[in-house]
mmCIF file of C-alpha atoms and ligand atoms in Angstrom:
data_model
loop_
_atom_site.group_PDB
_atom_site.id
_atom_site.type_symbol
_atom_site.label_atom_id
_atom_site.label_comp_id
_atom_site.label_asym_id
_atom_site.label_seq_id
_atom_site.Cartn_x
_atom_site.Cartn_y
_atom_site.Cartn_z
ATOM 1 C CA MET A 1078 5.540 51.681 -48.073
ATOM 2 C CA LYS A 1079 8.173 50.257 -50.128
ATOM 3 C CA GLU A 1080 10.759 51.064 -47.288
ATOM 4 C CA ASN A 1081 8.224 49.459 -44.823
ATOM 5 C CA LEU A 1082 8.155 46.250 -46.773
ATOM 6 C CA GLU A 1083 11.922 46.064 -47.101
ATOM 7 C CA GLN A 1084 12.410 46.916 -43.483
ATOM 8 C CA LEU A 1085 9.904 44.013 -42.708
ATOM 9 C CA ARG A 1086 11.921 41.651 -44.882
ATOM 10 C CA ALA A 1087 15.213 42.650 -42.947
ATOM 11 C CA MET A 1088 13.518 42.378 -39.632
ATOM 12 C CA ALA A 1089 11.931 39.066 -40.477
ATOM 13 C CA LEU A 1090 15.242 37.451 -41.758
ATOM 14 C CA ASP A 1091 17.138 38.579 -38.707
ATOM 15 C CA ALA A 1092 14.603 37.269 -36.149
ATOM 16 C CA LEU A 1093 14.353 33.963 -38.235
ATOM 17 C CA ASN A 1094 18.169 33.679 -38.055
ATOM 18 C CA HIS A 1095 18.008 33.891 -34.310
ATOM 19 C CA ALA A 1096 15.022 31.324 -33.705
ATOM 20 C CA HIS A 1097 16.023 28.126 -31.938
ATOM 21 C CA SER A 1098 12.853 26.184 -31.552
ATOM 22 C CA SER A 1099 9.883 25.191 -33.922
ATOM 23 C CA ALA A 1100 7.761 27.150 -31.335
ATOM 24 C CA GLU A 1101 9.540 30.243 -31.968
ATOM 25 C CA LEU A 1102 9.248 29.750 -35.834
ATOM 26 C CA GLU A 1103 5.665 29.288 -35.402
ATOM 27 C CA SER A 1104 5.157 32.697 -33.568
ATOM 28 C CA LEU A 1105 7.292 34.419 -36.050
ATOM 29 C CA ARG A 1106 5.117 33.081 -38.831
ATOM 30 C CA VAL A 1107 2.088 34.252 -37.269
ATOM 31 C CA LYS A 1108 3.703 37.550 -36.468
ATOM 32 C CA PHE A 1109 4.826 38.309 -40.094
ATOM 33 C CA LEU A 1110 2.654 36.201 -42.275
ATOM 34 C CA GLY A 1111 -0.571 35.648 -40.277
ATOM 35 C CA LYS A 1112 -3.996 36.942 -40.903
ATOM 36 C CA LYS A 1113 -3.340 39.735 -38.275
ATOM 37 C CA GLY A 1114 0.305 39.824 -39.144
ATOM 38 C CA GLU A 1115 2.513 42.693 -40.291
ATOM 39 C CA ILE A 1116 2.222 42.062 -44.157
ATOM 40 C CA THR A 1117 -1.464 42.081 -43.918
ATOM 41 C CA ALA A 1118 -1.376 45.205 -42.043
ATOM 42 C CA ILE A 1119 0.773 46.848 -44.898
ATOM 43 C CA LEU A 1120 -1.492 45.467 -47.607
ATOM 44 C CA ARG A 1121 -4.409 46.994 -45.764
ATOM 45 C CA GLN A 1122 -3.206 50.510 -46.591
ATOM 46 C CA MET A 1123 -2.936 49.624 -50.330
ATOM 47 C CA GLY A 1124 -6.065 51.536 -50.846
ATOM 48 C CA SER A 1125 -4.580 54.959 -50.328
ATOM 49 C CA LEU A 1126 -2.019 54.109 -53.136
ATOM 50 C CA SER A 1127 -2.152 55.414 -56.638
ATOM 51 C CA GLU A 1128 -2.927 53.180 -59.729
ATOM 52 C CA THR A 1129 0.631 53.013 -60.707
ATOM 53 C CA GLU A 1130 2.150 52.176 -57.265
ATOM 54 C CA ARG A 1131 -0.302 49.624 -56.389
ATOM 55 C CA PRO A 1132 0.859 46.794 -58.536
ATOM 56 C CA ILE A 1133 4.417 47.480 -57.836
ATOM 57 C CA ILE A 1134 3.867 47.525 -53.996
ATOM 58 C CA GLY A 1135 1.668 44.406 -54.367
ATOM 59 C CA GLN A 1136 4.445 42.525 -56.300
ATOM 60 C CA LEU A 1137 6.864 43.713 -53.626
ATOM 61 C CA ALA A 1138 4.745 42.482 -50.783
ATOM 62 C CA ASN A 1139 4.367 39.055 -52.624
ATOM 63 C CA GLU A 1140 7.962 38.862 -52.841
ATOM 64 C CA VAL A 1141 8.685 39.577 -49.336
ATOM 65 C CA ARG A 1142 6.083 37.006 -48.363
ATOM 66 C CA ALA A 1143 7.674 34.381 -50.548
ATOM 67 C CA VAL A 1144 11.114 35.217 -49.087
ATOM 68 C CA ILE A 1145 10.017 34.991 -45.596
ATOM 69 C CA GLU A 1146 8.054 31.720 -46.211
ATOM 70 C CA GLU A 1147 11.189 30.242 -47.862
ATOM 71 C CA ALA A 1148 13.319 31.450 -44.893
ATOM 72 C CA ILE A 1149 11.031 29.714 -42.398
ATOM 73 C CA ALA A 1150 11.141 26.433 -44.539
ATOM 74 C CA ASP A 1151 14.882 26.454 -44.563
ATOM 75 C CA LYS A 1152 14.938 27.128 -40.739
ATOM 76 C CA VAL A 1153 12.374 24.059 -40.182
ATOM 77 C CA ARG A 1154 14.837 21.852 -42.034
ATOM 78 C CA GLN A 1155 17.760 23.100 -40.283
ATOM 79 C CA LEU A 1156 16.319 22.589 -36.810
ATOM 80 C CA GLU A 1157 15.063 19.198 -37.829
ATOM 81 C CA ALA A 1158 18.710 18.268 -38.936
ATOM 82 C CA ASN A 1159 20.005 19.506 -35.630
ATOM 83 C CA ASN A 1160 17.569 17.604 -33.636
ATOM 84 C CA LEU A 1161 18.481 14.549 -35.377
ATOM 85 C CA SER A 1162 22.108 14.730 -34.870
ATOM 86 C CA GLU A 1163 21.626 15.680 -31.229
ATOM 87 C CA ARG A 1164 19.593 12.521 -30.968
ATOM 88 C CA LEU A 1165 22.212 10.445 -32.770
ATOM 89 C CA ILE A 1166 24.645 11.515 -30.333
ATOM 90 C CA SER A 1167 22.592 11.278 -27.170
ATOM 91 C CA GLU A 1168 21.077 8.002 -27.923
ATOM 92 C CA ALA A 1169 24.158 6.425 -29.387
ATOM 93 C CA LEU A 1170 24.712 2.788 -28.514
ATOM 94 C CA ASP A 1171 28.138 1.584 -27.624
ATOM 95 C CA VAL A 1172 27.924 -2.040 -28.999
ATOM 96 C CA THR A 1173 31.442 -2.806 -27.700
ATOM 97 C CA ILE A 1174 30.363 -2.518 -23.952
ATOM 98 C CA PRO A 1175 30.323 -5.997 -22.609
ATOM 99 C CA GLY A 1176 26.741 -7.221 -21.819
ATOM 100 C CA LYS A 1177 25.105 -7.971 -18.263
ATOM 101 C CA GLU A 1178 26.012 -11.385 -17.192
ATOM 102 C CA PHE A 1179 22.782 -13.459 -17.349
ATOM 103 C CA LEU A 1180 23.044 -16.269 -14.512
ATOM 104 C CA ILE A 1181 20.967 -19.461 -15.033
ATOM 105 C CA GLY A 1182 20.031 -21.318 -12.129
ATOM 106 C CA ARG A 1183 20.487 -25.145 -11.704
ATOM 107 C CA ARG A 1184 19.135 -27.853 -9.473
ATOM 108 C CA HIS A 1185 20.659 -28.183 -6.011
ATOM 109 C CA PRO A 1186 22.630 -31.378 -5.621
ATOM 110 C CA MET A 1187 20.199 -32.605 -3.092
ATOM 111 C CA THR A 1188 17.313 -31.831 -5.408
ATOM 112 C CA ILE A 1189 19.107 -33.917 -8.274
ATOM 113 C CA VAL A 1190 19.582 -36.765 -5.897
ATOM 114 C CA LEU A 1191 16.064 -36.718 -4.430
ATOM 115 C CA ASP A 1192 14.589 -36.632 -7.997
ATOM 116 C CA GLU A 1193 16.732 -39.713 -8.773
ATOM 117 C CA ALA A 1194 15.516 -41.496 -5.647
ATOM 118 C CA LYS A 1195 11.941 -40.646 -6.379
ATOM 119 C CA ASP A 1196 12.348 -41.933 -9.895
ATOM 120 C CA ILE A 1197 13.789 -45.199 -8.560
ATOM 121 C CA PHE A 1198 11.034 -45.758 -5.965
ATOM 122 C CA ILE A 1199 8.086 -44.764 -8.355
ATOM 123 C CA GLY A 1200 9.811 -47.426 -10.774
ATOM 124 C CA MET A 1201 8.926 -49.946 -8.011
ATOM 125 C CA GLY A 1202 5.478 -48.801 -7.635
ATOM 126 C CA PHE A 1203 5.774 -46.401 -4.787
ATOM 127 C CA ASN A 1204 3.653 -43.283 -4.474
ATOM 128 C CA ILE A 1205 4.835 -39.861 -2.881
ATOM 129 C CA ALA A 1206 3.071 -38.851 0.379
ATOM 130 C CA GLU A 1207 3.283 -35.564 2.329
ATOM 131 C CA GLY A 1208 2.857 -34.746 5.989
ATOM 132 C CA PRO A 1209 3.024 -31.635 8.022
ATOM 133 C CA GLU A 1210 6.384 -30.269 9.514
ATOM 134 C CA VAL A 1211 4.708 -28.823 12.583
ATOM 135 C CA GLU A 1212 3.557 -32.050 13.914
ATOM 136 C CA LEU A 1213 1.468 -33.511 16.779
ATOM 137 C CA SER A 1214 3.411 -35.505 19.379
ATOM 138 C CA LEU A 1215 0.639 -37.897 19.035
ATOM 139 C CA TYR A 1216 1.868 -38.792 15.570
ATOM 140 C CA ASP A 1217 5.746 -38.142 15.887
ATOM 141 C CA PHE A 1218 5.986 -40.064 19.282
ATOM 142 C CA ASP A 1219 2.840 -41.878 20.755
ATOM 143 C CA LYS A 1220 1.696 -43.720 17.690
ATOM 144 C CA LEU A 1221 5.224 -44.611 16.824
ATOM 145 C CA ASN A 1222 5.535 -46.562 20.128
ATOM 146 C CA ILE A 1223 8.183 -44.102 21.274
ATOM 147 C CA PRO A 1224 8.153 -44.321 25.179
ATOM 148 C CA THR A 1225 7.536 -41.202 27.251
ATOM 149 C CA THR A 1226 11.077 -41.502 28.811
ATOM 150 C CA HIS A 1227 12.662 -41.428 25.240
ATOM 151 C CA PRO A 1228 15.515 -38.761 24.948
ATOM 152 C CA ALA A 1229 13.970 -37.455 21.792
ATOM 153 C CA ARG A 1230 10.998 -36.109 23.727
ATOM 154 C CA GLU A 1231 13.337 -33.838 25.652
ATOM 155 C CA TRP A 1232 13.141 -30.082 25.417
ATOM 156 C CA THR A 1233 16.700 -29.921 24.845
ATOM 157 C CA ASP A 1234 16.123 -32.300 21.609
ATOM 158 C CA THR A 1235 13.259 -31.190 20.104
ATOM 159 C CA PHE A 1236 11.668 -27.710 18.955
ATOM 160 C CA TYR A 1237 8.301 -27.594 20.941
ATOM 161 C CA ILE A 1238 5.584 -25.167 19.934
ATOM 162 C CA GLU A 1239 3.064 -25.772 22.542
ATOM 163 C CA ALA A 1240 4.183 -25.688 26.250
ATOM 164 C CA ASP A 1241 2.067 -28.821 27.011
ATOM 165 C CA GLU A 1242 4.225 -30.554 24.351
ATOM 166 C CA SER A 1243 1.516 -31.762 22.181
ATOM 167 C CA VAL A 1244 2.865 -29.920 19.230
ATOM 168 C CA HIS A 1245 6.401 -29.515 17.826
ATOM 169 C CA LEU A 1246 8.522 -29.281 14.707
ATOM 170 C CA ARG A 1247 8.650 -33.125 13.691
ATOM 171 C CA CYS A 1248 12.065 -34.508 14.344
ATOM 172 C CA GLN A 1249 11.763 -37.375 11.749
ATOM 173 C CA THR A 1250 9.578 -38.142 8.633
ATOM 174 C CA SER A 1251 8.128 -41.254 10.408
ATOM 175 C CA PRO A 1252 4.941 -39.731 11.429
ATOM 176 C CA VAL A 1253 3.739 -39.640 7.851
ATOM 177 C CA GLN A 1254 3.847 -43.364 8.140
ATOM 178 C CA VAL A 1255 1.051 -43.043 10.679
ATOM 179 C CA ARG A 1256 -0.847 -40.408 8.736
ATOM 180 C CA VAL A 1257 -0.810 -42.734 5.618
ATOM 181 C CA MET A 1258 -1.860 -45.891 7.494
ATOM 182 C CA GLU A 1259 -4.661 -44.103 9.168
ATOM 183 C CA ASN A 1260 -6.014 -42.922 5.796
ATOM 184 C CA GLN A 1261 -5.109 -45.749 3.305
ATOM 185 C CA LYS A 1262 -5.924 -49.556 3.187
ATOM 186 C CA PRO A 1263 -3.041 -51.969 2.425
ATOM 187 C CA PRO A 1264 -1.415 -52.617 0.039
ATOM 188 C CA ILE A 1265 0.611 -49.413 0.760
ATOM 189 C CA ARG A 1266 3.663 -48.344 -0.969
ATOM 190 C CA VAL A 1267 4.725 -44.784 -0.244
ATOM 191 C CA ILE A 1268 7.781 -42.626 0.239
ATOM 192 C CA SER A 1269 7.563 -39.076 1.768
ATOM 193 C CA PRO A 1270 10.523 -36.896 1.601
ATOM 194 C CA GLY A 1271 10.900 -33.767 3.722
ATOM 195 C CA ARG A 1272 12.468 -31.548 6.301
ATOM 196 C CA VAL A 1273 12.943 -32.560 9.956
ATOM 197 C CA TYR A 1274 14.259 -30.465 12.877
ATOM 198 C CA ARG A 1275 16.527 -31.208 15.839
ATOM 199 C CA LYS A 1276 18.275 -29.138 18.395
ATOM 200 C CA ASP A 1277 21.734 -29.979 17.062
ATOM 201 C CA GLU A 1278 24.636 -27.548 16.669
ATOM 202 C CA VAL A 1279 25.950 -27.088 13.287
ATOM 203 C CA ASP A 1280 28.981 -28.936 12.344
ATOM 204 C CA ALA A 1281 30.407 -31.192 9.301
ATOM 205 C CA SER A 1282 27.608 -33.705 10.001
ATOM 206 C CA HIS A 1283 24.920 -32.038 11.909
ATOM 207 C CA SER A 1284 22.327 -29.241 11.340
ATOM 208 C CA PRO A 1285 19.224 -28.238 13.329
ATOM 209 C CA MET A 1286 17.222 -28.786 10.043
ATOM 210 C CA PHE A 1287 17.853 -31.612 7.617
ATOM 211 C CA HIS A 1288 15.835 -33.936 5.295
ATOM 212 C CA GLN A 1289 14.840 -37.424 5.322
ATOM 213 C CA ILE A 1290 12.956 -39.676 2.946
ATOM 214 C CA GLU A 1291 10.560 -41.980 4.817
ATOM 215 C CA GLY A 1292 9.577 -45.208 3.129
ATOM 216 C CA LEU A 1293 6.639 -47.513 4.136
ATOM 217 C CA VAL A 1294 5.389 -50.863 2.603
ATOM 218 C CA ILE A 1295 2.419 -52.670 4.064
ATOM 219 C CA ASP A 1296 0.875 -55.827 2.644
ATOM 220 C CA LYS A 1297 0.329 -59.494 3.263
ATOM 221 C CA GLY A 1298 3.382 -61.508 3.749
ATOM 222 C CA VAL A 1299 5.927 -58.540 3.547
ATOM 223 C CA THR A 1300 9.255 -59.712 5.307
ATOM 224 C CA MET A 1301 12.774 -58.134 6.045
ATOM 225 C CA ALA A 1302 13.834 -60.046 2.802
ATOM 226 C CA ASP A 1303 11.638 -57.395 0.950
ATOM 227 C CA LEU A 1304 13.149 -54.699 2.938
ATOM 228 C CA LYS A 1305 16.758 -55.811 1.991
ATOM 229 C CA GLY A 1306 15.875 -56.249 -1.718
ATOM 230 C CA THR A 1307 14.209 -52.823 -2.006
ATOM 231 C CA LEU A 1308 17.068 -50.943 -0.274
ATOM 232 C CA ASN A 1309 19.851 -52.939 -2.154
ATOM 233 C CA LEU A 1310 18.200 -52.078 -5.428
ATOM 234 C CA LEU A 1311 18.004 -48.333 -4.227
ATOM 235 C CA VAL A 1312 21.694 -48.382 -3.405
ATOM 236 C CA HIS A 1313 22.902 -50.260 -6.545
ATOM 237 C CA LYS A 1314 20.748 -47.746 -8.795
ATOM 238 C CA LEU A 1315 22.206 -44.727 -6.956
ATOM 239 C CA TYR A 1316 25.789 -45.759 -6.535
ATOM 240 C CA GLY A 1317 26.414 -48.408 -8.987
ATOM 241 C CA ASP A 1318 25.730 -52.206 -9.126
ATOM 242 C CA LYS A 1319 28.951 -53.123 -7.407
ATOM 243 C CA THR A 1320 28.412 -51.096 -4.308
ATOM 244 C CA LYS A 1321 28.137 -53.128 -1.084
ATOM 245 C CA THR A 1322 25.687 -52.600 1.702
ATOM 246 C CA ARG A 1323 25.756 -53.820 5.317
ATOM 247 C CA PHE A 1324 22.595 -54.328 7.447
ATOM 248 C CA ARG A 1325 23.486 -53.906 11.236
ATOM 249 C CA PRO A 1326 21.067 -54.680 13.949
ATOM 250 C CA HIS A 1327 19.833 -51.518 15.623
ATOM 251 C CA HIS A 1328 16.777 -50.489 17.736
ATOM 252 C CA PHE A 1329 13.917 -48.344 16.815
ATOM 253 C CA PRO A 1330 10.725 -48.293 18.985
ATOM 254 C CA PHE A 1331 8.463 -48.543 15.729
ATOM 255 C CA THR A 1332 10.215 -51.630 14.110
ATOM 256 C CA GLU A 1333 10.868 -54.987 15.161
ATOM 257 C CA PRO A 1334 13.512 -56.205 14.089
ATOM 258 C CA SER A 1335 15.378 -52.932 13.298
ATOM 259 C CA CYS A 1336 18.590 -52.302 11.387
ATOM 260 C CA GLU A 1337 20.714 -49.655 10.291
ATOM 261 C CA VAL A 1338 21.988 -49.776 6.743
ATOM 262 C CA ASP A 1339 25.599 -48.908 5.809
ATOM 263 C CA VAL A 1340 27.083 -48.268 2.243
ATOM 264 C CA GLN A 1341 30.594 -49.094 1.367
ATOM 265 C CA CYS A 1342 32.463 -45.733 1.504
ATOM 266 C CA VAL A 1343 32.576 -44.166 -1.834
ATOM 267 C CA VAL A 1344 35.703 -42.319 -1.010
ATOM 268 C CA CYS A 1345 38.070 -45.057 -0.397
ATOM 269 C CA GLY A 1346 36.184 -48.162 -1.843
ATOM 270 C CA GLY A 1347 36.146 -49.784 1.578
ATOM 271 C CA SER A 1348 39.740 -49.777 2.479
ATOM 272 C CA GLY A 1349 39.319 -46.920 5.215
ATOM 273 C CA CYS A 1350 39.816 -43.318 5.037
ATOM 274 C CA ARG A 1351 39.003 -39.972 6.968
ATOM 275 C CA THR A 1352 35.511 -39.658 5.540
ATOM 276 C CA CYS A 1353 34.492 -43.095 6.890
ATOM 277 C CA LYS A 1354 36.583 -42.770 9.982
ATOM 278 C CA GLN A 1355 38.742 -45.881 8.868
ATOM 279 C CA SER A 1356 35.719 -48.274 9.001
ATOM 280 C CA GLY A 1357 35.240 -48.453 5.226
ATOM 281 C CA TRP A 1358 31.259 -47.962 5.741
ATOM 282 C CA LEU A 1359 29.094 -45.009 5.928
ATOM 283 C CA GLU A 1360 25.669 -44.993 7.571
ATOM 284 C CA LEU A 1361 22.851 -44.277 5.198
ATOM 285 C CA LEU A 1362 19.515 -45.016 6.778
ATOM 286 C CA GLY A 1363 17.436 -46.714 9.641
ATOM 287 C CA ALA A 1364 14.917 -49.444 8.974
ATOM 288 C CA GLY A 1365 13.012 -52.361 10.049
ATOM 289 C CA VAL A 1366 9.936 -54.498 9.997
ATOM 290 C CA VAL A 1367 6.949 -52.389 11.287
ATOM 291 C CA HIS A 1368 6.075 -53.188 14.851
ATOM 292 C CA PRO A 1369 2.794 -54.941 15.359
ATOM 293 C CA LYS A 1370 1.667 -52.230 18.035
ATOM 294 C CA VAL A 1371 2.305 -49.516 15.370
ATOM 295 C CA LEU A 1372 0.050 -51.414 12.867
ATOM 296 C CA ALA A 1373 -2.690 -52.137 15.379
ATOM 297 C CA GLY A 1374 -2.754 -48.368 16.554
ATOM 298 C CA CYS A 1375 -3.183 -47.369 13.082
ATOM 299 C CA GLY A 1376 -6.086 -49.803 12.565
ATOM 300 C CA ILE A 1377 -4.244 -52.471 10.478
ATOM 301 C CA ASP A 1378 -4.538 -55.925 11.799
ATOM 302 C CA PRO A 1379 -0.924 -57.230 12.469
ATOM 303 C CA GLU A 1380 -2.227 -60.882 12.142
ATOM 304 C CA VAL A 1381 -3.189 -60.205 8.534
ATOM 305 C CA TYR A 1382 -0.619 -57.476 7.454
ATOM 306 C CA SER A 1383 2.971 -56.974 7.758
ATOM 307 C CA GLY A 1384 5.450 -54.449 6.459
ATOM 308 C CA PHE A 1385 8.703 -52.565 6.573
ATOM 309 C CA ALA A 1386 9.717 -48.928 6.839
ATOM 310 C CA PHE A 1387 12.891 -47.036 6.412
ATOM 311 C CA GLY A 1388 14.144 -43.509 6.935
ATOM 312 C CA ILE A 1389 16.939 -42.292 4.861
ATOM 313 C CA GLY A 1390 19.024 -39.203 5.391
ATOM 314 C CA LEU A 1391 18.936 -37.107 2.084
ATOM 315 C CA GLU A 1392 22.002 -35.032 2.913
ATOM 316 C CA ARG A 1393 23.870 -38.228 3.483
ATOM 317 C CA MET A 1394 22.697 -39.828 0.497
ATOM 318 C CA THR A 1395 23.923 -36.759 -1.494
ATOM 319 C CA MET A 1396 27.065 -36.754 0.174
ATOM 320 C CA LEU A 1397 27.712 -40.363 -0.576
ATOM 321 C CA ARG A 1398 26.590 -39.733 -4.220
ATOM 322 C CA TYR A 1399 29.228 -37.055 -4.826
ATOM 323 C CA GLY A 1400 31.871 -37.708 -2.174
ATOM 324 C CA ILE A 1401 31.201 -34.544 -0.332
ATOM 325 C CA ASP A 1402 32.794 -34.693 3.027
ATOM 326 C CA ASP A 1403 31.143 -31.614 4.902
ATOM 327 C CA MET A 1404 27.393 -31.265 5.136
ATOM 328 C CA ARG A 1405 27.571 -27.477 5.528
ATOM 329 C CA LEU A 1406 28.407 -27.102 2.033
ATOM 330 C CA LEU A 1407 24.782 -28.327 1.134
ATOM 331 C CA PHE A 1408 23.276 -25.394 3.097
ATOM 332 C CA GLU A 1409 25.783 -22.443 2.478
ATOM 333 C CA ASN A 1410 24.635 -22.141 -1.232
ATOM 334 C CA ASP A 1411 27.954 -20.869 -2.188
ATOM 335 C CA LEU A 1412 27.840 -20.728 -6.226
ATOM 336 C CA ARG A 1413 31.433 -21.883 -6.431
ATOM 337 C CA PHE A 1414 30.160 -25.225 -4.839
ATOM 338 C CA LEU A 1415 26.632 -25.421 -6.440
ATOM 339 C CA SER A 1416 27.930 -24.774 -10.096
ATOM 340 C CA GLN A 1417 29.788 -27.925 -9.926
ATOM 341 C CA PHE A 1418 26.637 -30.089 -10.336
HETATM 342 N N1 DAH B 1443 13.054 -42.231 12.057
HETATM 343 C C1 DAH B 1443 14.270 -42.824 12.260
HETATM 344 C C2 DAH B 1443 15.422 -41.678 12.482
HETATM 345 O O1 DAH B 1443 15.167 -40.423 12.367
HETATM 346 C C3 DAH B 1443 14.807 -43.408 11.027
HETATM 347 C C4 DAH B 1443 13.953 -44.690 10.652
HETATM 348 C C5 DAH B 1443 14.259 -45.909 11.195
HETATM 349 C C6 DAH B 1443 12.734 -44.692 10.076
HETATM 350 C C7 DAH B 1443 13.572 -47.092 11.158
HETATM 351 C C8 DAH B 1443 12.004 -45.768 9.940
HETATM 352 C C9 DAH B 1443 12.290 -47.022 10.396
HETATM 353 O O2 DAH B 1443 10.838 -45.692 9.185
HETATM 354 O O3 DAH B 1443 11.547 -48.067 10.277
HETATM 355 O O4 DAH B 1443 16.395 -42.047 13.028
#
């Protein structure tokens, strides 16, 4: 029995030496020290021993148990230490690796200028109105007094949606005027920014989609002088007090009289350059005194009320603001361009 115990000790220590996981350790512990384990099996045979042998073997058995327990505890500590150093290696952070670049967006230059324009108009008591981009020809043409023969109605100019030409992508923001006048009573003071669509080829100053800001003022006694004062104030706030404007006679079916408004070229200051085609002026908008037929068609009595309206090109307004000479830059979304604003 003494030999058995000593053999057992040697076997157990050897097996523990070769254990590599806590699961292995646990099964060895059960095998040697468990209730049905090897030491217990030997102790069961103690009954056959003599009185003198029994305490000696008993003590030896306790020693062997203690040695194996100690060896298991050692091994547990060793495995834990190994695990830790493996994790320290595999989960190591290299704090010297450069971080991921975090790009923060910013407002598009057209949004910046639109926000400024909105602030200026809101400061003059205007509200913001909205209208649909898919519009009825009734609002975009008929109620704006645009004759059936007008080139804007051609399939070559406008993106029609219905074959009977009753619905199309609006080619101007002016139909919002009609929608507002049909739904509000004077006094009216609104602007309406938004997208418009025309079958234009893309070049430095054209795109099939662009933006306008429509404006409409209706009240008693409103005249061309109010139109000039309002638009001059806008230009002075946007481009500086000294910026000159020029009101040129023009024709729009929905205004009478009508005009186009030019701003002194911001690139050359009026002396003539490539951007203004040597004229010293850049066209910014169309405007006029609302035609009595348009008022009457929207249920507003032209004998009592009058008003003015305008349509500003937002791309133009932005290009003038920053001296940008090619409209395509506003649509390409090249970060090298956009990050300058
Ligand atoms: N809708 C015109 C255009 O797209 C611009 C315009 C001119 C709007 C005169 C108006 C206006 O409201 O009164 O060319």
